[in-house]
C-alpha cells in the first residue's frame, strides 16, 4: 500500500450548496483515513459542518437540513500536503464515523454514528447498494472478514456481526458480542451519552441529520464558527463541553441556565419533536424561565452526561516551570 506523507490538509470550503440534499461548509471530525486495497485511493469519512451560511454572512437562515450532514472525501498527497480530490454528501444522515472497503475495492461500507446504520455504496459512484439499520448505538468501527461485516457499536458496548453475502436484502445479524463485562459509567450518564449521539431519534432530529454529537463528538467541540444570528447569538465558536456545566449559565451569551434548555435547540434548529410534552414546552420554552429539570428522563439524562464532563485535557503547549507555578498560584 501507499503512504500519505505528513502535511496539512488543504480542505476546500464549499459554498452555495444549501438545499434539502446538501449543504455548504467544511469537513469536520476527520477521525479515519482508509486506503482502498489497491493502495491508490485514500478516503476519509466525516461530517460536513456549515460554517458558511447564516443571516449575517449570507442573509440566509440555517435549517435542520443545512447545518450539518454526513460526507466523505477522497484525498491524495501533493507537494507535502494532503489535497482533497472528491467530496460526496449523504442525505438524511449524520456523521460518517468509519468505513471499510471490500477486498477488491468495489464497495465501501460506511457507518453513520447517530443514524445507527451501515450503508454500502459503490466505491466509485457512491450509489447506495445496500443498507443495514439498527446496528447499535454509536457505530464507530467496521471491519470485513470475507462476507462477514463486523460493526463496533461503541455506545451499545457490542460488536455486531452481519452476513453481507447478498446486499439485495438487509443482511442478517449473525452475532452480538459484548465488549465489556462491567459498565464504567453510571446508568443515567450512559443513557445521556446515548441520547446525546442519537440522531435517529425523531425527538432529537429531523430524519437523522443532527444530534448533539454532530458538533460535540465525545463532548469536545469542532472549534468552528457558526453564524447563529437567527438564534440571537451572532457568530459563535463551538467549544468543548468539558467543565462547561460546572459554570452556569451556558453559552457565550449565558442564555441557558440549565442543560435541559437544549430542548429549545432540538425543537427549533434540529427539527426534532423534543422530549417535553407540548404543554410543558409551551409553559417553559423560555430558557431563563421556569426550570425544565425533572420533567423529562431523557433531558435529565442528557444533563447528567454533560455534567459528568468535568476533566479538561492537558494543554498542547508545553509550559515552563515558572508558567506552571504562576498558573497554580492563580
PDB file of N, CA, C and O in Angstrom, residues 37-113:
ATOM      1  N   UNK A  37      -7.961  -1.312  -1.210  1.00  0.00           N
ATOM      2  CA  UNK A  37      -6.976  -2.401  -1.251  1.00  0.00           C
ATOM      3  C   UNK A  37      -5.845  -2.197  -2.256  1.00  0.00           C
ATOM      4  O   UNK A  37      -4.751  -2.726  -2.043  1.00  0.00           O
ATOM      5  N   UNK A  38      -6.095  -1.443  -3.336  1.00  0.00           N
ATOM      6  CA  UNK A  38      -5.023  -1.219  -4.300  1.00  0.00           C
ATOM      7  C   UNK A  38      -4.008  -0.195  -3.815  1.00  0.00           C
ATOM      8  O   UNK A  38      -2.965   0.018  -4.443  1.00  0.00           O
ATOM      9  N   UNK A  39      -4.284   0.443  -2.687  1.00  0.00           N
ATOM     10  CA  UNK A  39      -3.363   1.407  -2.109  1.00  0.00           C
ATOM     11  C   UNK A  39      -3.331   2.738  -2.818  1.00  0.00           C
ATOM     12  O   UNK A  39      -2.510   3.599  -2.498  1.00  0.00           O
ATOM     13  N   UNK A  40      -4.217   2.941  -3.782  1.00  0.00           N
ATOM     14  CA  UNK A  40      -4.199   4.167  -4.575  1.00  0.00           C
ATOM     15  C   UNK A  40      -5.106   5.249  -4.003  1.00  0.00           C
ATOM     16  O   UNK A  40      -4.742   6.419  -3.963  1.00  0.00           O
ATOM     17  N   UNK A  41      -6.288   4.838  -3.545  1.00  0.00           N
ATOM     18  CA  UNK A  41      -7.262   5.817  -3.066  1.00  0.00           C
ATOM     19  C   UNK A  41      -7.271   5.845  -1.542  1.00  0.00           C
ATOM     20  O   UNK A  41      -7.228   4.798  -0.881  1.00  0.00           O
ATOM     21  N   UNK A  42      -7.357   7.054  -0.988  1.00  0.00           N
ATOM     22  CA  UNK A  42      -7.493   7.234   0.458  1.00  0.00           C
ATOM     23  C   UNK A  42      -8.776   8.012   0.694  1.00  0.00           C
ATOM     24  O   UNK A  42      -8.976   9.086   0.107  1.00  0.00           O
ATOM     25  N   UNK A  43      -9.637   7.474   1.543  1.00  0.00           N
ATOM     26  CA  UNK A  43     -10.968   8.057   1.738  1.00  0.00           C
ATOM     27  C   UNK A  43     -11.191   8.323   3.222  1.00  0.00           C
ATOM     28  O   UNK A  43     -10.911   7.474   4.063  1.00  0.00           O
ATOM     29  N   UNK A  44     -11.713   9.496   3.517  1.00  0.00           N
ATOM     30  CA  UNK A  44     -11.966   9.907   4.896  1.00  0.00           C
ATOM     31  C   UNK A  44     -13.455  10.172   5.099  1.00  0.00           C
ATOM     32  O   UNK A  44     -14.021  11.036   4.428  1.00  0.00           O
ATOM     33  N   UNK A  45     -14.110   9.433   6.001  1.00  0.00           N
ATOM     34  CA  UNK A  45     -15.494   9.759   6.359  1.00  0.00           C
ATOM     35  C   UNK A  45     -15.516  10.918   7.349  1.00  0.00           C
ATOM     36  O   UNK A  45     -14.559  11.120   8.106  1.00  0.00           O
ATOM     37  N   UNK A  46     -16.613  11.679   7.353  1.00  0.00           N
ATOM     38  CA  UNK A  46     -16.645  12.879   8.183  1.00  0.00           C
ATOM     39  C   UNK A  46     -18.077  13.392   8.302  1.00  0.00           C
ATOM     40  O   UNK A  46     -19.033  12.764   7.843  1.00  0.00           O
ATOM     41  N   UNK A  47     -18.196  14.540   8.928  1.00  0.00           N
ATOM     42  CA  UNK A  47     -19.439  15.315   8.892  1.00  0.00           C
ATOM     43  C   UNK A  47     -19.097  16.641   8.235  1.00  0.00           C
ATOM     44  O   UNK A  47     -18.032  17.205   8.467  1.00  0.00           O
ATOM     45  N   UNK A  48     -19.981  17.112   7.351  1.00  0.00           N
ATOM     46  CA  UNK A  48     -19.760  18.421   6.727  1.00  0.00           C
ATOM     47  C   UNK A  48     -20.552  19.463   7.509  1.00  0.00           C
ATOM     48  O   UNK A  48     -21.781  19.418   7.556  1.00  0.00           O
ATOM     49  N   UNK A  49     -19.822  20.360   8.143  1.00  0.00           N
ATOM     50  CA  UNK A  49     -20.412  21.373   9.013  1.00  0.00           C
ATOM     51  C   UNK A  49     -20.525  22.696   8.272  1.00  0.00           C
ATOM     52  O   UNK A  49     -19.571  23.142   7.629  1.00  0.00           O
ATOM     53  N   UNK A  50     -21.682  23.322   8.384  1.00  0.00           N
ATOM     54  CA  UNK A  50     -21.949  24.539   7.619  1.00  0.00           C
ATOM     55  C   UNK A  50     -21.492  25.780   8.380  1.00  0.00           C
ATOM     56  O   UNK A  50     -22.257  26.387   9.132  1.00  0.00           O
ATOM     57  N   UNK A  51     -20.247  26.152   8.173  1.00  0.00           N
ATOM     58  CA  UNK A  51     -19.711  27.376   8.758  1.00  0.00           C
ATOM     59  C   UNK A  51     -19.717  28.509   7.734  1.00  0.00           C
ATOM     60  O   UNK A  51     -18.927  29.442   7.817  1.00  0.00           O
ATOM     61  N   UNK A  52     -20.626  28.414   6.776  1.00  0.00           N
ATOM     62  CA  UNK A  52     -20.745  29.406   5.705  1.00  0.00           C
ATOM     63  C   UNK A  52     -22.040  30.197   5.815  1.00  0.00           C
ATOM     64  O   UNK A  52     -22.044  31.431   5.771  1.00  0.00           O
ATOM     65  N   UNK A  53     -23.143  29.461   5.938  1.00  0.00           N
ATOM     66  CA  UNK A  53     -24.467  30.064   5.827  1.00  0.00           C
ATOM     67  C   UNK A  53     -24.930  30.698   7.136  1.00  0.00           C
ATOM     68  O   UNK A  53     -24.607  30.220   8.216  1.00  0.00           O
ATOM     69  N   UNK A  54     -25.719  31.769   7.039  1.00  0.00           N
ATOM     70  CA  UNK A  54     -26.322  32.401   8.200  1.00  0.00           C
ATOM     71  C   UNK A  54     -26.835  33.779   7.849  1.00  0.00           C
ATOM     72  O   UNK A  54     -26.503  34.347   6.797  1.00  0.00           O
ATOM     73  N   UNK A  55     -27.667  34.339   8.711  1.00  0.00           N
ATOM     74  CA  UNK A  55     -28.274  35.636   8.423  1.00  0.00           C
ATOM     75  C   UNK A  55     -27.242  36.736   8.268  1.00  0.00           C
ATOM     76  O   UNK A  55     -27.396  37.645   7.449  1.00  0.00           O
ATOM     77  N   UNK A  56     -26.175  36.682   9.056  1.00  0.00           N
ATOM     78  CA  UNK A  56     -25.149  37.719   8.963  1.00  0.00           C
ATOM     79  C   UNK A  56     -24.273  37.527   7.728  1.00  0.00           C
ATOM     80  O   UNK A  56     -24.010  38.477   6.991  1.00  0.00           O
ATOM     81  N   UNK A  57     -23.855  36.292   7.485  1.00  0.00           N
ATOM     82  CA  UNK A  57     -22.901  36.041   6.404  1.00  0.00           C
ATOM     83  C   UNK A  57     -23.548  35.998   5.025  1.00  0.00           C
ATOM     84  O   UNK A  57     -22.991  36.505   4.047  1.00  0.00           O
ATOM     85  N   UNK A  58     -24.703  35.372   4.919  1.00  0.00           N
ATOM     86  CA  UNK A  58     -25.304  35.155   3.598  1.00  0.00           C
ATOM     87  C   UNK A  58     -26.757  35.589   3.520  1.00  0.00           C
ATOM     88  O   UNK A  58     -27.402  35.377   2.492  1.00  0.00           O
ATOM     89  N   UNK A  59     -27.284  36.179   4.590  1.00  0.00           N
ATOM     90  CA  UNK A  59     -28.687  36.604   4.636  1.00  0.00           C
ATOM     91  C   UNK A  59     -29.637  35.424   4.450  1.00  0.00           C
ATOM     92  O   UNK A  59     -30.728  35.563   3.909  1.00  0.00           O
ATOM     93  N   UNK A  60     -29.185  34.245   4.893  1.00  0.00           N
ATOM     94  CA  UNK A  60     -29.988  33.026   4.774  1.00  0.00           C
ATOM     95  C   UNK A  60     -29.935  32.272   6.095  1.00  0.00           C
ATOM     96  O   UNK A  60     -28.873  32.092   6.673  1.00  0.00           O
ATOM     97  N   UNK A  61     -31.085  31.791   6.567  1.00  0.00           N
ATOM     98  CA  UNK A  61     -31.110  31.043   7.820  1.00  0.00           C
ATOM     99  C   UNK A  61     -30.603  29.619   7.618  1.00  0.00           C
ATOM    100  O   UNK A  61     -30.816  29.007   6.575  1.00  0.00           O
ATOM    101  N   UNK A  62     -29.921  29.110   8.637  1.00  0.00           N
ATOM    102  CA  UNK A  62     -29.611  27.688   8.684  1.00  0.00           C
ATOM    103  C   UNK A  62     -30.884  26.909   8.989  1.00  0.00           C
ATOM    104  O   UNK A  62     -31.747  27.376   9.740  1.00  0.00           O
ATOM    105  N   UNK A  63     -31.011  25.720   8.429  1.00  0.00           N
ATOM    106  CA  UNK A  63     -32.130  24.836   8.743  1.00  0.00           C
ATOM    107  C   UNK A  63     -31.581  23.520   9.266  1.00  0.00           C
ATOM    108  O   UNK A  63     -30.366  23.274   9.251  1.00  0.00           O
ATOM    109  N   UNK A  64     -32.476  22.648   9.693  1.00  0.00           N
ATOM    110  CA  UNK A  64     -32.035  21.345  10.186  1.00  0.00           C
ATOM    111  C   UNK A  64     -31.386  20.516   9.082  1.00  0.00           C
ATOM    112  O   UNK A  64     -30.625  19.585   9.362  1.00  0.00           O
ATOM    113  N   UNK A  65     -31.663  20.839   7.826  1.00  0.00           N
ATOM    114  CA  UNK A  65     -31.091  20.090   6.715  1.00  0.00           C
ATOM    115  C   UNK A  65     -29.827  20.728   6.143  1.00  0.00           C
ATOM    116  O   UNK A  65     -29.155  20.119   5.306  1.00  0.00           O
ATOM    117  N   UNK A  66     -29.509  21.942   6.571  1.00  0.00           N
ATOM    118  CA  UNK A  66     -28.329  22.606   6.014  1.00  0.00           C
ATOM    119  C   UNK A  66     -27.275  22.936   7.064  1.00  0.00           C
ATOM    120  O   UNK A  66     -26.260  23.545   6.746  1.00  0.00           O
ATOM    121  N   UNK A  67     -27.478  22.524   8.312  1.00  0.00           N
ATOM    122  CA  UNK A  67     -26.487  22.803   9.364  1.00  0.00           C
ATOM    123  C   UNK A  67     -25.309  21.844   9.293  1.00  0.00           C
ATOM    124  O   UNK A  67     -24.151  22.243   9.407  1.00  0.00           O
ATOM    125  N   UNK A  68     -25.594  20.565   9.104  1.00  0.00           N
ATOM    126  CA  UNK A  68     -24.530  19.559   9.021  1.00  0.00           C
ATOM    127  C   UNK A  68     -25.113  18.282   8.440  1.00  0.00           C
ATOM    128  O   UNK A  68     -26.315  18.026   8.568  1.00  0.00           O
ATOM    129  N   UNK A  69     -24.236  17.485   7.828  1.00  0.00           N
ATOM    130  CA  UNK A  69     -24.646  16.186   7.284  1.00  0.00           C
ATOM    131  C   UNK A  69     -23.412  15.325   7.068  1.00  0.00           C
ATOM    132  O   UNK A  69     -22.278  15.825   7.062  1.00  0.00           O
ATOM    133  N   UNK A  70     -23.638  14.046   6.846  1.00  0.00           N
ATOM    134  CA  UNK A  70     -22.535  13.128   6.597  1.00  0.00           C
ATOM    135  C   UNK A  70     -21.908  13.395   5.239  1.00  0.00           C
ATOM    136  O   UNK A  70     -22.576  13.794   4.280  1.00  0.00           O
ATOM    137  N   UNK A  71     -20.606  13.174   5.169  1.00  0.00           N
ATOM    138  CA  UNK A  71     -19.873  13.335   3.909  1.00  0.00           C
ATOM    139  C   UNK A  71     -18.625  12.476   3.959  1.00  0.00           C
ATOM    140  O   UNK A  71     -18.222  11.985   5.021  1.00  0.00           O
ATOM    141  N   UNK A  72     -18.011  12.289   2.807  1.00  0.00           N
ATOM    142  CA  UNK A  72     -16.698  11.664   2.753  1.00  0.00           C
ATOM    143  C   UNK A  72     -15.859  12.396   1.724  1.00  0.00           C
ATOM    144  O   UNK A  72     -16.369  13.086   0.844  1.00  0.00           O
ATOM    145  N   UNK A  73     -14.549  12.244   1.850  1.00  0.00           N
ATOM    146  CA  UNK A  73     -13.622  12.892   0.928  1.00  0.00           C
ATOM    147  C   UNK A  73     -12.578  11.901   0.465  1.00  0.00           C
ATOM    148  O   UNK A  73     -12.088  11.093   1.262  1.00  0.00           O
ATOM    149  N   UNK A  74     -12.261  11.946  -0.807  1.00  0.00           N
ATOM    150  CA  UNK A  74     -11.112  11.219  -1.327  1.00  0.00           C
ATOM    151  C   UNK A  74      -9.939  12.193  -1.364  1.00  0.00           C
ATOM    152  O   UNK A  74     -10.090  13.328  -1.824  1.00  0.00           O
ATOM    153  N   UNK A  75      -8.800  11.777  -0.836  1.00  0.00           N
ATOM    154  CA  UNK A  75      -7.655  12.681  -0.749  1.00  0.00           C
ATOM    155  C   UNK A  75      -6.413  12.029  -1.332  1.00  0.00           C
ATOM    156  O   UNK A  75      -6.338  10.812  -1.475  1.00  0.00           O
ATOM    157  N   UNK A  76      -5.432  12.877  -1.692  1.00  0.00           N
ATOM    158  CA  UNK A  76      -4.159  12.374  -2.186  1.00  0.00           C
ATOM    159  C   UNK A  76      -3.058  13.339  -1.771  1.00  0.00           C
ATOM    160  O   UNK A  76      -3.323  14.473  -1.347  1.00  0.00           O
ATOM    161  N   UNK A  77      -1.820  12.871  -1.874  1.00  0.00           N
ATOM    162  CA  UNK A  77      -0.678  13.687  -1.463  1.00  0.00           C
ATOM    163  C   UNK A  77      -0.185  14.530  -2.626  1.00  0.00           C
ATOM    164  O   UNK A  77      -0.085  14.063  -3.758  1.00  0.00           O
ATOM    165  N   UNK A  78       0.107  15.790  -2.311  1.00  0.00           N
ATOM    166  CA  UNK A  78       0.631  16.700  -3.327  1.00  0.00           C
ATOM    167  C   UNK A  78       1.516  17.743  -2.666  1.00  0.00           C
ATOM    168  O   UNK A  78       1.050  18.527  -1.831  1.00  0.00           O
ATOM    169  N   UNK A  79       2.798  17.755  -2.998  1.00  0.00           N
ATOM    170  CA  UNK A  79       3.743  18.762  -2.528  1.00  0.00           C
ATOM    171  C   UNK A  79       3.712  18.913  -1.005  1.00  0.00           C
ATOM    172  O   UNK A  79       3.600  20.015  -0.467  1.00  0.00           O
ATOM    173  N   UNK A  80       3.781  17.784  -0.307  1.00  0.00           N
ATOM    174  CA  UNK A  80       3.852  17.811   1.140  1.00  0.00           C
ATOM    175  C   UNK A  80       2.562  18.112   1.853  1.00  0.00           C
ATOM    176  O   UNK A  80       2.544  18.292   3.069  1.00  0.00           O
ATOM    177  N   UNK A  81       1.459  18.175   1.107  1.00  0.00           N
ATOM    178  CA  UNK A  81       0.157  18.431   1.720  1.00  0.00           C
ATOM    179  C   UNK A  81      -0.816  17.338   1.290  1.00  0.00           C
ATOM    180  O   UNK A  81      -0.576  16.590   0.339  1.00  0.00           O
ATOM    181  N   UNK A  82      -1.914  17.223   2.009  1.00  0.00           N
ATOM    182  CA  UNK A  82      -2.983  16.291   1.661  1.00  0.00           C
ATOM    183  C   UNK A  82      -4.084  17.096   0.987  1.00  0.00           C
ATOM    184  O   UNK A  82      -4.625  18.042   1.564  1.00  0.00           O
ATOM    185  N   UNK A  83      -4.395  16.745  -0.250  1.00  0.00           N
ATOM    186  CA  UNK A  83      -5.319  17.518  -1.074  1.00  0.00           C
ATOM    187  C   UNK A  83      -6.585  16.704  -1.323  1.00  0.00           C
ATOM    188  O   UNK A  83      -6.520  15.505  -1.625  1.00  0.00           O
ATOM    189  N   UNK A  84      -7.707  17.348  -1.192  1.00  0.00           N
ATOM    190  CA  UNK A  84      -8.985  16.687  -1.442  1.00  0.00           C
ATOM    191  C   UNK A  84      -9.292  16.709  -2.933  1.00  0.00           C
ATOM    192  O   UNK A  84      -9.225  17.753  -3.581  1.00  0.00           O
ATOM    193  N   UNK A  85      -9.656  15.523  -3.478  1.00  0.00           N
ATOM    194  CA  UNK A  85      -9.973  15.431  -4.903  1.00  0.00           C
ATOM    195  C   UNK A  85     -11.452  15.223  -5.160  1.00  0.00           C
ATOM    196  O   UNK A  85     -11.977  15.666  -6.189  1.00  0.00           O
ATOM    197  N   UNK A  86     -12.130  14.534  -4.271  1.00  0.00           N
ATOM    198  CA  UNK A  86     -13.558  14.251  -4.433  1.00  0.00           C
ATOM    199  C   UNK A  86     -14.234  14.403  -3.078  1.00  0.00           C
ATOM    200  O   UNK A  86     -13.678  13.997  -2.047  1.00  0.00           O
ATOM    201  N   UNK A  87     -15.424  14.989  -3.068  1.00  0.00           N
ATOM    202  CA  UNK A  87     -16.229  15.053  -1.850  1.00  0.00           C
ATOM    203  C   UNK A  87     -17.653  14.627  -2.197  1.00  0.00           C
ATOM    204  O   UNK A  87     -18.197  15.018  -3.231  1.00  0.00           O
ATOM    205  N   UNK A  88     -18.240  13.822  -1.310  1.00  0.00           N
ATOM    206  CA  UNK A  88     -19.599  13.341  -1.546  1.00  0.00           C
ATOM    207  C   UNK A  88     -20.420  13.514  -0.269  1.00  0.00           C
ATOM    208  O   UNK A  88     -19.972  13.149   0.820  1.00  0.00           O
ATOM    209  N   UNK A  89     -21.620  14.059  -0.413  1.00  0.00           N
ATOM    210  CA  UNK A  89     -22.518  14.259   0.721  1.00  0.00           C
ATOM    211  C   UNK A  89     -23.605  13.196   0.733  1.00  0.00           C
ATOM    212  O   UNK A  89     -23.989  12.668  -0.314  1.00  0.00           O
ATOM    213  N   UNK A  90     -24.117  12.910   1.933  1.00  0.00           N
ATOM    214  CA  UNK A  90     -25.171  11.918   2.099  1.00  0.00           C
ATOM    215  C   UNK A  90     -26.428  12.581   2.641  1.00  0.00           C
ATOM    216  O   UNK A  90     -26.361  13.411   3.554  1.00  0.00           O
ATOM    217  N   UNK A  91     -27.554  12.200   2.086  1.00  0.00           N
ATOM    218  CA  UNK A  91     -28.836  12.749   2.520  1.00  0.00           C
ATOM    219  C   UNK A  91     -29.373  11.963   3.707  1.00  0.00           C
ATOM    220  O   UNK A  91     -29.193  10.739   3.800  1.00  0.00           O
ATOM    221  N   UNK A  92     -30.028  12.663   4.614  1.00  0.00           N
ATOM    222  CA  UNK A  92     -30.683  12.040   5.767  1.00  0.00           C
ATOM    223  C   UNK A  92     -29.726  11.222   6.623  1.00  0.00           C
ATOM    224  O   UNK A  92     -30.088  10.169   7.159  1.00  0.00           O
ATOM    225  N   UNK A  93     -28.487  11.709   6.754  1.00  0.00           N
ATOM    226  CA  UNK A  93     -27.501  11.020   7.571  1.00  0.00           C
ATOM    227  C   UNK A  93     -26.662  12.039   8.338  1.00  0.00           C
ATOM    228  O   UNK A  93     -26.419  13.147   7.858  1.00  0.00           O
ATOM    229  N   UNK A  94     -26.211  11.635   9.505  1.00  0.00           N
ATOM    230  CA  UNK A  94     -25.332  12.491  10.296  1.00  0.00           C
ATOM    231  C   UNK A  94     -23.883  12.030  10.070  1.00  0.00           C
ATOM    232  O   UNK A  94     -23.541  11.563   8.998  1.00  0.00           O
ATOM    233  N   UNK A  95     -23.056  12.135  11.063  1.00  0.00           N
ATOM    234  CA  UNK A  95     -21.621  11.875  10.999  1.00  0.00           C
ATOM    235  C   UNK A  95     -21.285  10.502  10.435  1.00  0.00           C
ATOM    236  O   UNK A  95     -21.714   9.475  10.966  1.00  0.00           O
ATOM    237  N   UNK A  96     -20.508  10.469   9.341  1.00  0.00           N
ATOM    238  CA  UNK A  96     -19.959   9.215   8.825  1.00  0.00           C
ATOM    239  C   UNK A  96     -18.704   8.904   9.629  1.00  0.00           C
ATOM    240  O   UNK A  96     -17.681   9.562   9.476  1.00  0.00           O
ATOM    241  N   UNK A  97     -18.778   7.909  10.489  1.00  0.00           N
ATOM    242  CA  UNK A  97     -17.767   7.710  11.526  1.00  0.00           C
ATOM    243  C   UNK A  97     -16.692   6.693  11.174  1.00  0.00           C
ATOM    244  O   UNK A  97     -15.626   6.686  11.792  1.00  0.00           O
ATOM    245  N   UNK A  98     -16.959   5.815  10.217  1.00  0.00           N
ATOM    246  CA  UNK A  98     -15.978   4.774   9.884  1.00  0.00           C
ATOM    247  C   UNK A  98     -16.338   4.167   8.537  1.00  0.00           C
ATOM    248  O   UNK A  98     -17.491   4.244   8.091  1.00  0.00           O
ATOM    249  N   UNK A  99     -15.351   3.565   7.883  1.00  0.00           N
ATOM    250  CA  UNK A  99     -15.631   2.848   6.644  1.00  0.00           C
ATOM    251  C   UNK A  99     -14.611   1.741   6.437  1.00  0.00           C
ATOM    252  O   UNK A  99     -13.517   1.763   7.001  1.00  0.00           O
ATOM    253  N   UNK A 100     -15.000   0.785   5.607  1.00  0.00           N
ATOM    254  CA  UNK A 100     -14.101  -0.288   5.201  1.00  0.00           C
ATOM    255  C   UNK A 100     -14.446  -0.650   3.764  1.00  0.00           C
ATOM    256  O   UNK A 100     -15.612  -0.564   3.354  1.00  0.00           O
ATOM    257  N   UNK A 101     -13.428  -1.025   2.993  1.00  0.00           N
ATOM    258  CA  UNK A 101     -13.621  -1.425   1.605  1.00  0.00           C
ATOM    259  C   UNK A 101     -13.589  -2.940   1.492  1.00  0.00           C
ATOM    260  O   UNK A 101     -12.936  -3.637   2.274  1.00  0.00           O
ATOM    261  N   UNK A 102     -14.299  -3.462   0.493  1.00  0.00           N
ATOM    262  CA  UNK A 102     -14.225  -4.888   0.213  1.00  0.00           C
ATOM    263  C   UNK A 102     -12.827  -5.244  -0.292  1.00  0.00           C
ATOM    264  O   UNK A 102     -12.031  -4.371  -0.645  1.00  0.00           O
ATOM    265  N   UNK A 103     -12.554  -6.523  -0.353  1.00  0.00           N
ATOM    266  CA  UNK A 103     -11.212  -6.983  -0.721  1.00  0.00           C
ATOM    267  C   UNK A 103     -10.806  -6.530  -2.114  1.00  0.00           C
ATOM    268  O   UNK A 103      -9.633  -6.240  -2.375  1.00  0.00           O
ATOM    269  N   UNK A 104     -11.762  -6.427  -3.027  1.00  0.00           N
ATOM    270  CA  UNK A 104     -11.449  -5.977  -4.387  1.00  0.00           C
ATOM    271  C   UNK A 104     -11.680  -4.483  -4.556  1.00  0.00           C
ATOM    272  O   UNK A 104     -11.425  -3.929  -5.627  1.00  0.00           O
ATOM    273  N   UNK A 105     -12.175  -3.821  -3.511  1.00  0.00           N
ATOM    274  CA  UNK A 105     -12.308  -2.375  -3.539  1.00  0.00           C
ATOM    275  C   UNK A 105     -13.492  -1.838  -4.305  1.00  0.00           C
ATOM    276  O   UNK A 105     -13.522  -0.650  -4.654  1.00  0.00           O
ATOM    277  N   UNK A 106     -14.507  -2.671  -4.565  1.00  0.00           N
ATOM    278  CA  UNK A 106     -15.645  -2.207  -5.361  1.00  0.00           C
ATOM    279  C   UNK A 106     -16.768  -1.623  -4.520  1.00  0.00           C
ATOM    280  O   UNK A 106     -17.609  -0.872  -5.028  1.00  0.00           O
ATOM    281  N   UNK A 107     -16.806  -1.959  -3.232  1.00  0.00           N
ATOM    282  CA  UNK A 107     -17.871  -1.491  -2.347  1.00  0.00           C
ATOM    283  C   UNK A 107     -17.261  -0.948  -1.065  1.00  0.00           C
ATOM    284  O   UNK A 107     -16.285  -1.505  -0.540  1.00  0.00           O
ATOM    285  N   UNK A 108     -17.819   0.154  -0.581  1.00  0.00           N
ATOM    286  CA  UNK A 108     -17.439   0.727   0.706  1.00  0.00           C
ATOM    287  C   UNK A 108     -18.594   0.547   1.678  1.00  0.00           C
ATOM    288  O   UNK A 108     -19.754   0.812   1.332  1.00  0.00           O
ATOM    289  N   UNK A 109     -18.277   0.097   2.891  1.00  0.00           N
ATOM    290  CA  UNK A 109     -19.274   0.024   3.956  1.00  0.00           C
ATOM    291  C   UNK A 109     -19.024   1.196   4.903  1.00  0.00           C
ATOM    292  O   UNK A 109     -17.938   1.315   5.493  1.00  0.00           O
ATOM    293  N   UNK A 110     -20.019   2.069   5.034  1.00  0.00           N
ATOM    294  CA  UNK A 110     -19.907   3.264   5.866  1.00  0.00           C
ATOM    295  C   UNK A 110     -20.789   3.144   7.095  1.00  0.00           C
ATOM    296  O   UNK A 110     -21.950   2.716   7.008  1.00  0.00           O
ATOM    297  N   UNK A 111     -20.244   3.524   8.247  1.00  0.00           N
ATOM    298  CA  UNK A 111     -21.020   3.588   9.483  1.00  0.00           C
ATOM    299  C   UNK A 111     -21.468   5.030   9.709  1.00  0.00           C
ATOM    300  O   UNK A 111     -20.682   5.965   9.533  1.00  0.00           O
ATOM    301  N   UNK A 112     -22.723   5.200  10.098  1.00  0.00           N
ATOM    302  CA  UNK A 112     -23.263   6.518  10.419  1.00  0.00           C
ATOM    303  C   UNK A 112     -23.605   6.546  11.908  1.00  0.00           C
ATOM    304  O   UNK A 112     -24.496   5.836  12.365  1.00  0.00           O
ATOM    305  N   UNK A 113     -22.867   7.376  12.615  1.00  0.00           N
ATOM    306  CA  UNK A 113     -22.813   7.327  14.072  1.00  0.00           C
ATOM    307  C   UNK A 113     -24.177   7.545  14.725  1.00  0.00           C
ATOM    308  O   UNK A 113     -24.618   6.742  15.544  1.00  0.00           O
TER     309      UNK A 113
END
